Amino acid sequence: MRDEEDMMRSDEHEEQIRRSSNELQNHAIDELRSGRLGRRNFLRVATTLGISVSAAHFLAGIPEPARAQTAGGGGILRLGGGVPGQQLDPILIQDGAGTMAVTQVGEYLCWSEPETLRPMLAESWTPNNEGTVWTFKIRQGVKFNDGRQLTARDVAWTFNRLANPEFPSSASGMFANTLLPGSVSAPDNSTVVFELEKPVGSFPWLVSNDNYNSVILPENYDGVWAKDWVGTGPWRIQEYIPGVRATFAPNKDHWRGAPLADGAELSMFEDETALLLAFQNQSIDMTGPVGLSNARAILANPAAYKIDVRQTSVHDPIHLRMDMEPFKDKRVRQAIAHCLDREALVKSLLMGYGSVGNDAPIAPVHAAYTSDVPQRSYDLDKARKLLAEAGHENGFQFKLTVLNYQILPQMAQLLQSALKQVNVQADLELLDSAAYRGNLRYGSSPMLDSISGINNYGHRGVPNLFFNIQLKSGANINSARFANAEFDTLADQFAAEVDLQSQRAIANKIHNLLLDETPMIYPAFKNQVSLSQNSIEGLERQASYPVLHKAVRTA
């Protein structure tokens, strides 16, 4: 009898959720109930479409994870990271070091986690049935750390600014031909409406922390962010010495309550070896993502530390300029791709913490990923054959410009060694983050202008965010100068689609097209490994980046 009553209550609760859901949301529930959508993928799809996290977990029959809870009196938290490659400003940050610094005081509309998209400064969001208009309800009672109240007008101004291509940020690429300046409105103090140029079924991911630059700022903010550090987050800046350290005090007016720790300090290290030595001698308490080759000694002693490992879509692509010889010929690009031993890379350089890539930014962690696309092989004979067909049987020489970050130099050396066996000479140029990225504009950025290069991209929860910035015609970080009308159409179709099975079918077409064209080589997708001392409790992370709000140091 009790089981029947529980089932009736469960059915009634589902019916209540359905009555308050729109056509797109109910379609996702139908896909779950039909078995065409797995429970874990349903969580991602449902929360993207605006079904609450608790309702999505109820419908999927998966208990909602408990949030970190720790006692107060948490001491000073000591965080270690790299030196940002750009001026610290939400609209300019492009690397993990800058993001880790900015997000101590800045916040987003929603928060990307491995399986769900959680509300942050937006309490909820809902699309129209076409996915062309998204309405966000903004959390009330939130203050910026300069005392101003957060309103919907601040949110609208932030995104109209980000949609403006005059500002050099990856956000302009995220929103290109989708969100135009002036298309975001605030009809009242708690409502923001995004009117899109075309349907985007995963739009909330574009306004989450997956889009690093979408930190919410006050309307018409014109200060120097690296001086003010204005934001709605749980910390306030106390002191900032560029490239050295930043110290923070708790924001006692934070909408989630003040942080539990007494303060926080971010130390910036030019060299990751120095960072890891500081961690081992307990000068710092925690890190963001670390390079595996440098952390071998720590990983070999797991009982001594807390080691956090997460599957992500992080990758280090190799671009090949399609508008420059010899890479105008796709046979040459394919030959280069066949020279990379991906299995050896994952086994040796990543120590098994990752998965083999297949020359498209669609990772196993993405819901749209399928494994039925043929895997590109390590095949030097095939590479020689392709080079001969392209008229390069005697090989050629080119410069490979590499971001000097974690395993990227070793990956370049692995490729360089294999290329020698097919009579191709790759001359390596290693640049630090600031030199490699330049000012992020074509004509003055080695990342964008080099004939070939290796860069690092952080985690995004949906692959269309990578399509938007890396591969679409005219994208602002299209280092390969890839311009393919069929790809652009497929990318738009993928972005517009909300049905997972249809997304996967389109993703397969995109994957096969990219394998054929090979504008970029995607060797592997990396699990992110980050560290904390055993004395740290209550630490939360997003794709390995530490969230200090509920963290404390117990000893």
XYZ file of C-alpha atoms in Angstrom:
555
model
C 0.000 0.000 0.000
C 2.817 2.375 0.930
C 4.560 1.706 -2.410
C 1.354 2.533 -4.304
C 0.947 5.775 -2.346
C 4.563 6.728 -3.053
C 4.082 6.026 -6.759
C 0.918 8.150 -6.814
C 2.718 11.037 -5.127
C 5.590 10.630 -7.574
C 3.225 10.688 -10.547
C 1.453 13.741 -9.142
C 4.780 15.540 -8.666
C 5.820 14.746 -12.239
C 2.473 15.997 -13.496
C 2.966 19.256 -11.557
C 6.389 19.669 -13.190
C 4.884 18.974 -16.618
C 2.095 21.531 -16.123
C 4.654 24.241 -15.324
C 6.923 23.241 -18.233
C 6.822 24.471 -21.811
C 6.860 22.441 -25.010
C 10.658 22.053 -25.180
C 10.930 21.041 -21.535
C 8.140 18.466 -21.832
C 9.810 17.057 -24.943
C 12.946 16.380 -22.872
C 10.830 14.589 -20.231
C 9.165 12.529 -22.981
C 12.617 11.561 -24.318
C 13.633 10.417 -20.822
C 10.484 8.367 -20.319
C 10.794 6.761 -23.773
C 14.333 5.608 -23.013
C 15.833 7.635 -25.867
C 17.539 9.940 -23.375
C 19.639 8.451 -20.559
C 19.254 9.719 -17.020
C 22.640 11.464 -16.830
C 22.216 13.163 -20.186
C 18.696 14.171 -19.167
C 20.137 16.167 -16.249
C 22.269 18.189 -18.677
C 19.480 18.728 -21.220
C 16.781 19.489 -18.643
C 18.776 22.057 -16.670
C 19.881 23.721 -19.924
C 16.221 24.182 -20.873
C 15.412 25.724 -17.495
C 14.001 22.786 -15.523
C 15.239 23.274 -11.957
C 18.115 21.141 -10.702
C 15.957 19.535 -8.009
C 13.137 18.761 -10.486
C 15.613 17.329 -13.002
C 17.124 15.029 -10.374
C 13.633 13.937 -9.265
C 12.563 13.107 -12.813
C 15.800 11.231 -13.503
C 15.581 9.314 -10.229
C 19.080 10.443 -9.231
C 19.621 11.928 -5.735
C 20.834 15.515 -5.831
C 24.432 15.791 -4.543
C 24.791 17.387 -1.135
C 26.434 20.808 -1.233
C 29.543 21.422 0.847
C 28.787 22.180 4.503
C 31.530 23.020 6.972
C 31.853 24.917 10.204
C 33.104 28.498 10.308
C 36.443 29.880 11.505
C 38.362 28.694 8.480
C 41.682 30.547 8.685
C 43.391 32.050 5.627
C 43.090 30.002 2.422
C 46.260 30.025 0.312
C 45.661 29.383 -3.370
C 48.396 28.944 -5.988
C 48.025 29.686 -9.687
C 49.808 30.947 -12.749
C 50.450 34.491 -13.930
C 47.579 35.799 -16.079
C 48.562 36.320 -19.698
C 46.466 39.467 -20.044
C 45.406 42.464 -17.977
C 42.960 41.306 -15.331
C 39.570 42.332 -16.666
C 36.549 40.056 -17.161
C 36.203 41.075 -20.794
C 39.891 40.379 -21.545
C 40.715 37.157 -19.682
C 41.602 34.240 -21.946
C 43.490 31.783 -19.762
C 43.003 29.686 -16.656
C 45.195 31.874 -14.465
C 43.185 34.989 -15.267
C 39.880 33.173 -14.877
C 40.848 31.760 -11.486
C 41.722 35.250 -10.252
C 38.670 37.068 -11.620
C 36.147 34.503 -10.432
C 37.099 34.989 -6.794
C 35.104 38.234 -6.920
C 33.003 37.939 -10.095
C 29.947 35.783 -10.796
C 27.878 34.523 -13.733
C 24.208 34.046 -14.499
C 24.582 30.286 -14.172
C 27.234 27.789 -13.133
C 28.466 24.904 -15.263
C 28.988 21.583 -13.521
C 29.766 18.168 -15.073
C 26.126 17.064 -15.279
C 23.981 20.120 -14.664
C 23.724 23.847 -15.172
C 22.954 25.494 -11.822
C 21.382 28.902 -11.149
C 23.747 31.582 -9.891
C 22.807 35.248 -10.413
C 19.869 34.020 -12.487
C 17.309 32.103 -10.428
C 15.689 30.527 -13.495
C 15.471 30.724 -17.291
C 12.979 29.678 -19.935
C 13.164 29.556 -23.761
C 10.310 30.112 -26.142
C 9.327 27.066 -28.191
C 11.699 28.051 -31.027
C 14.732 28.663 -28.799
C 15.076 32.200 -30.185
C 14.025 34.107 -27.049
C 15.390 33.266 -23.611
C 13.956 34.913 -20.492
C 16.044 34.965 -17.306
C 14.783 35.846 -13.841
C 17.509 37.677 -11.930
C 18.145 36.986 -8.264
C 16.995 39.831 -6.002
C 18.867 41.229 -3.000
C 22.307 40.814 -4.595
C 24.881 43.576 -4.136
C 28.076 44.395 -5.952
C 31.036 44.677 -3.604
C 31.039 48.457 -4.154
C 27.584 48.650 -2.547
C 25.415 48.905 -5.670
C 22.364 46.655 -5.991
C 22.367 44.180 -8.879
C 19.493 44.793 -11.308
C 18.393 43.352 -14.607
C 19.737 46.495 -16.298
C 23.275 45.544 -15.182
C 22.869 42.130 -16.786
C 21.481 43.554 -20.035
C 24.295 46.112 -20.240
C 26.948 43.432 -19.577
C 25.776 41.243 -22.459
C 25.089 44.037 -24.922
C 28.700 45.082 -24.308
C 29.999 41.524 -24.733
C 28.030 41.126 -27.959
C 29.782 44.174 -29.382
C 32.618 42.969 -31.668
C 34.566 46.143 -30.954
C 35.616 44.627 -27.632
C 38.420 42.032 -28.028
C 37.164 39.026 -26.084
C 36.243 35.439 -26.809
C 32.689 36.388 -25.862
C 32.277 38.263 -29.141
C 33.054 34.990 -30.911
C 30.639 33.081 -28.695
C 27.838 35.451 -29.662
C 28.761 36.148 -33.292
C 25.679 36.180 -35.558
C 23.606 35.063 -32.578
C 23.403 37.971 -30.148
C 23.596 41.505 -31.491
C 24.394 44.611 -29.437
C 21.134 46.031 -28.131
C 19.251 42.738 -28.383
C 19.277 42.159 -24.616
C 16.599 44.057 -22.696
C 15.454 44.479 -19.093
C 11.663 44.976 -19.075
C 11.740 45.172 -15.264
C 14.287 44.971 -12.432
C 14.170 41.180 -12.224
C 13.774 40.123 -15.868
C 16.269 39.954 -18.717
C 15.227 38.960 -22.239
C 17.739 37.730 -24.841
C 16.362 37.963 -28.389
C 18.604 35.851 -30.595
C 19.232 36.101 -34.324
C 18.742 32.333 -34.644
C 17.710 29.443 -32.395
C 20.222 28.223 -29.798
C 18.998 25.286 -27.758
C 21.966 25.440 -25.362
C 22.059 29.221 -24.924
C 22.374 29.239 -21.079
C 25.832 27.637 -21.405
C 26.914 30.764 -23.334
C 26.089 32.959 -20.322
C 27.625 30.608 -17.754
C 31.181 30.354 -16.475
C 31.942 28.263 -19.595
C 32.098 31.684 -21.267
C 34.840 33.159 -19.081
C 34.143 36.741 -20.078
C 30.470 36.833 -19.036
C 31.072 38.028 -15.463
C 28.253 40.437 -14.572
C 29.361 44.072 -14.114
C 27.433 47.210 -13.065
C 25.678 49.137 -15.832
C 28.006 51.585 -17.614
C 30.998 50.453 -15.560
C 34.019 52.446 -16.766
C 36.580 51.877 -14.029
C 39.888 50.018 -14.142
C 38.850 46.527 -13.166
C 42.323 45.435 -12.008
C 42.151 48.289 -9.483
C 38.493 47.991 -8.413
C 37.859 44.220 -8.706
C 34.141 44.945 -8.814
C 31.754 41.988 -8.731
C 29.013 40.221 -6.802
C 31.183 37.338 -5.560
C 32.034 36.148 -2.044
C 35.366 37.992 -1.808
C 36.589 41.600 -1.881
C 40.055 42.599 -3.018
C 42.442 43.836 -0.322
C 45.701 44.083 -2.234
C 46.814 43.214 -5.729
C 50.413 43.147 -6.915
C 50.229 42.247 -10.641
C 51.908 38.961 -11.440
C 52.723 38.325 -7.770
C 49.677 37.948 -5.521
C 46.170 39.055 -4.651
C 44.720 39.002 -1.139
C 41.006 38.924 -0.372
C 38.668 39.634 2.531
C 35.236 38.021 2.919
C 32.304 39.830 1.332
C 29.948 39.826 4.312
C 27.066 41.034 2.122
C 27.260 38.095 -0.282
C 23.854 36.675 -1.209
C 24.901 33.149 -0.143
C 26.367 34.446 3.094
C 29.939 35.378 3.874
C 32.726 32.873 3.124
C 33.596 30.612 6.038
C 37.323 31.348 5.882
C 38.820 34.485 7.399
C 40.513 35.465 4.154
C 42.182 34.182 1.006
C 45.461 34.751 -0.781
C 46.252 33.910 -4.402
C 49.976 33.544 -5.131
C 50.986 33.708 -8.804
C 53.839 31.589 -10.125
C 55.601 32.080 -13.460
C 56.842 28.491 -13.282
C 54.625 25.535 -12.430
C 57.527 23.627 -10.897
C 57.851 26.402 -8.311
C 54.096 26.260 -7.671
C 54.205 22.512 -7.020
C 57.232 22.843 -4.735
C 55.317 25.473 -2.763
C 52.410 23.034 -2.504
C 54.658 20.195 -1.350
C 56.248 22.338 1.372
C 52.736 23.513 2.370
C 53.282 27.170 1.526
C 50.004 26.997 -0.391
C 46.887 24.977 0.372
C 45.410 24.297 -3.067
C 45.938 24.659 -6.799
C 43.950 24.906 -9.981
C 44.661 22.375 -12.754
C 48.289 21.213 -12.807
C 50.476 19.664 -15.462
C 50.803 15.929 -14.965
C 54.450 15.650 -15.922
C 55.411 18.176 -13.243
C 53.179 16.579 -10.600
C 54.421 12.979 -10.878
C 55.903 12.915 -7.367
C 52.665 14.218 -5.842
C 50.473 11.816 -7.799
C 52.664 8.921 -6.685
C 51.792 9.703 -3.045
C 47.977 10.044 -3.052
C 47.513 9.521 0.704
C 49.527 12.661 1.473
C 47.227 15.018 -0.446
C 43.712 15.417 -1.797
C 43.845 14.822 -5.546
C 40.797 15.869 -7.550
C 40.385 14.288 -11.007
C 37.606 15.331 -13.399
C 36.751 14.320 -16.928
C 36.580 17.468 -19.040
C 36.665 18.754 -22.604
C 40.037 20.509 -22.031
C 42.291 20.100 -25.063
C 45.452 21.396 -26.748
C 44.711 21.713 -30.484
C 47.289 22.148 -33.224
C 46.177 24.615 -35.880
C 47.332 24.505 -39.505
C 46.853 27.684 -41.548
C 44.619 26.694 -44.465
C 45.360 29.953 -46.295
C 49.135 29.378 -46.374
C 51.376 26.876 -48.161
C 51.916 24.010 -47.667
C 48.763 23.650 -45.580
C 46.366 24.806 -48.285
C 46.257 21.179 -49.422
C 44.170 19.067 -47.059
C 46.323 16.025 -47.841
C 49.245 17.774 -46.149
C 47.085 18.577 -43.115
C 45.878 14.975 -42.949
C 49.480 13.747 -43.217
C 50.529 15.854 -40.226
C 47.590 14.447 -38.248
C 48.636 10.876 -39.015
C 52.095 11.591 -37.554
C 50.824 12.030 -33.999
C 50.816 8.950 -31.765
C 47.797 9.803 -29.639
C 47.823 6.585 -27.615
C 51.427 7.233 -26.566
C 50.572 10.853 -25.749
C 47.724 9.857 -23.413
C 49.746 7.057 -21.833
C 53.013 8.923 -21.340
C 52.402 12.665 -21.247
C 48.940 12.454 -19.633
C 49.796 9.405 -17.508
C 46.442 7.937 -18.540
C 44.498 10.959 -17.285
C 42.615 11.598 -20.506
C 41.258 10.126 -23.718
C 42.438 10.008 -27.326
C 41.190 12.856 -29.511
C 39.877 12.474 -33.041
C 40.382 15.887 -34.656
C 37.126 17.548 -33.623
C 36.326 19.411 -30.380
C 33.568 16.945 -29.481
C 34.727 15.242 -26.288
C 33.527 12.059 -24.563
C 32.234 14.244 -21.728
C 29.792 15.965 -24.120
C 26.274 14.532 -24.280
C 26.357 14.728 -28.097
C 29.515 12.596 -28.387
C 29.324 9.229 -30.126
C 32.097 6.688 -30.676
C 31.032 5.553 -34.164
C 33.206 8.048 -36.077
C 36.356 6.308 -37.449
C 39.391 7.042 -35.287
C 42.314 8.727 -37.041
C 45.340 6.482 -36.747
C 49.054 6.920 -36.124
C 50.295 5.860 -39.568
C 53.596 7.190 -40.920
C 53.279 5.210 -44.175
C 49.932 6.846 -44.855
C 51.456 10.226 -44.021
C 54.274 9.653 -46.565
C 51.741 8.616 -49.216
C 49.595 11.724 -48.649
C 52.645 14.006 -48.755
C 53.806 12.427 -52.035
C 50.347 12.870 -53.568
C 50.457 16.535 -52.548
C 53.867 16.999 -54.211
C 55.929 16.967 -51.003
C 57.635 13.597 -51.257
C 60.873 15.363 -50.245
C 59.183 17.002 -47.272
C 59.196 20.656 -46.220
C 60.041 22.902 -43.273
C 57.720 25.072 -41.159
C 57.614 26.831 -37.790
C 55.448 25.449 -34.999
C 54.683 28.173 -32.433
C 53.805 26.680 -29.040
C 52.284 28.089 -25.869
C 54.792 27.225 -23.126
C 52.234 25.665 -20.795
C 52.119 22.265 -19.059
C 52.612 19.399 -21.583
C 52.387 21.510 -24.756
C 56.173 21.688 -25.331
C 56.523 17.912 -24.841
C 53.598 17.305 -27.191
C 55.301 19.509 -29.784
C 58.517 17.517 -29.395
C 56.599 14.242 -29.828
C 55.134 15.542 -33.092
C 58.463 17.025 -34.203
C 60.199 13.662 -33.758
C 57.551 11.814 -35.791
C 57.586 14.421 -38.559
C 61.322 13.905 -39.050
C 60.535 10.317 -40.050
C 58.477 11.619 -42.999
C 61.140 14.235 -43.886
C 59.205 17.205 -42.477
C 61.111 19.665 -40.279
C 59.099 21.494 -37.592
C 61.067 24.330 -35.976
C 59.689 24.923 -32.484
C 59.123 28.370 -31.015
C 58.027 28.468 -27.354
C 56.251 31.582 -26.066
C 54.786 32.455 -22.689
C 51.082 33.268 -22.414
C 51.365 37.029 -22.872
C 53.658 36.761 -25.894
C 51.701 33.907 -27.481
C 48.301 35.595 -27.275
C 49.468 39.144 -27.978
C 46.504 41.498 -28.091
C 44.152 38.778 -29.434
C 43.684 40.527 -32.762
C 44.569 39.206 -36.189
C 47.856 40.732 -37.331
C 49.316 41.112 -33.834
C 48.916 37.765 -32.111
C 51.168 34.717 -32.694
C 48.255 32.550 -31.546
C 46.200 33.829 -34.480
C 48.884 34.583 -37.055
C 51.388 31.707 -36.904
C 51.374 29.194 -39.754
C 50.979 26.474 -37.135
C 50.681 26.529 -33.376
C 49.557 24.700 -30.245
C 47.200 26.374 -27.789
C 45.221 25.310 -24.710
C 41.441 25.553 -24.313
C 39.590 25.132 -21.038
C 36.486 23.091 -20.407
C 33.140 23.886 -22.029
C 30.018 21.857 -21.337
C 28.758 21.886 -24.935
C 30.898 21.635 -28.104
C 29.177 24.464 -29.989
C 31.041 26.924 -27.765
C 34.259 25.578 -29.317
C 32.703 25.697 -32.807
C 31.845 29.366 -32.276
C 35.306 30.567 -31.308
C 37.660 28.147 -33.107
C 36.092 27.031 -36.371
C 33.215 29.110 -37.688
C 33.996 31.401 -40.618
C 35.304 34.692 -39.259
C 35.469 33.436 -35.661
C 37.613 35.627 -33.455
C 40.043 32.807 -32.518
C 40.011 30.945 -35.836
C 43.755 30.326 -35.941
C 43.455 27.898 -38.877
C 41.466 30.408 -40.984
C 38.914 27.661 -41.547
C 35.999 28.914 -43.675
C 33.528 26.233 -44.687
C 29.890 27.040 -45.478
C 28.745 23.464 -44.855
C 30.378 23.447 -41.427
C 28.828 26.819 -40.546
C 25.368 25.512 -41.467
C 25.848 22.305 -39.505
C 27.183 24.215 -36.493
C 24.085 26.436 -36.525
C 21.845 23.383 -36.838
C 23.636 21.724 -33.929
C 23.296 24.825 -31.751
C 19.583 25.185 -32.539
C 18.715 21.550 -31.832
C 17.373 20.535 -28.405
C 16.729 16.845 -29.152
C 19.820 14.857 -28.148
C 19.453 12.164 -30.809
C 19.229 14.825 -33.520
C 22.221 16.610 -31.995
C 24.260 13.421 -32.179
C 23.368 12.906 -35.834
C 24.503 16.447 -36.655
C 27.627 16.048 -34.492
C 28.594 12.978 -36.525
C 28.327 14.962 -39.753
C 30.445 17.727 -38.246
C 33.015 15.239 -36.978
C 33.400 13.514 -40.355
C 33.679 16.872 -42.129
C 36.437 18.016 -39.749
C 38.288 14.726 -40.141
C 38.315 15.262 -43.878
C 39.291 18.949 -43.804
C 41.606 18.755 -40.751
C 41.930 22.486 -40.045
C 43.038 21.588 -36.524
C 44.416 18.468 -34.887
C 42.832 17.531 -31.553
C 45.268 15.014 -30.012
C 43.529 14.319 -26.688
C 40.990 15.452 -24.131
C 42.530 15.892 -20.716
C 41.210 14.962 -17.323
C 41.897 17.927 -15.091
C 43.932 17.165 -11.995
C 44.054 19.660 -9.137
C 45.394 19.485 -5.618
C 44.614 20.476 -2.063
C 46.123 19.729 1.321
C 44.377 17.197 3.558
C 43.637 20.029 5.975
C 41.262 21.728 3.503
C 37.558 20.909 3.904
C 34.462 22.084 2.023
C 36.301 22.958 -1.210
C 34.128 22.961 -4.324
C 35.475 22.929 -7.881
C 34.320 23.564 -11.420
C 36.390 21.734 -14.043
C 39.164 21.741 -11.409
C 39.047 25.476 -10.628
C 38.668 25.983 -6.860
C 35.554 27.623 -5.397
C 36.495 28.903 -1.940
C 33.126 30.025 -0.575
C 32.567 27.085 1.777
C 36.196 26.027 2.180
C 38.087 26.114 5.479
C 41.548 25.099 6.668
C 41.226 22.828 9.696
C 44.876 22.740 10.745
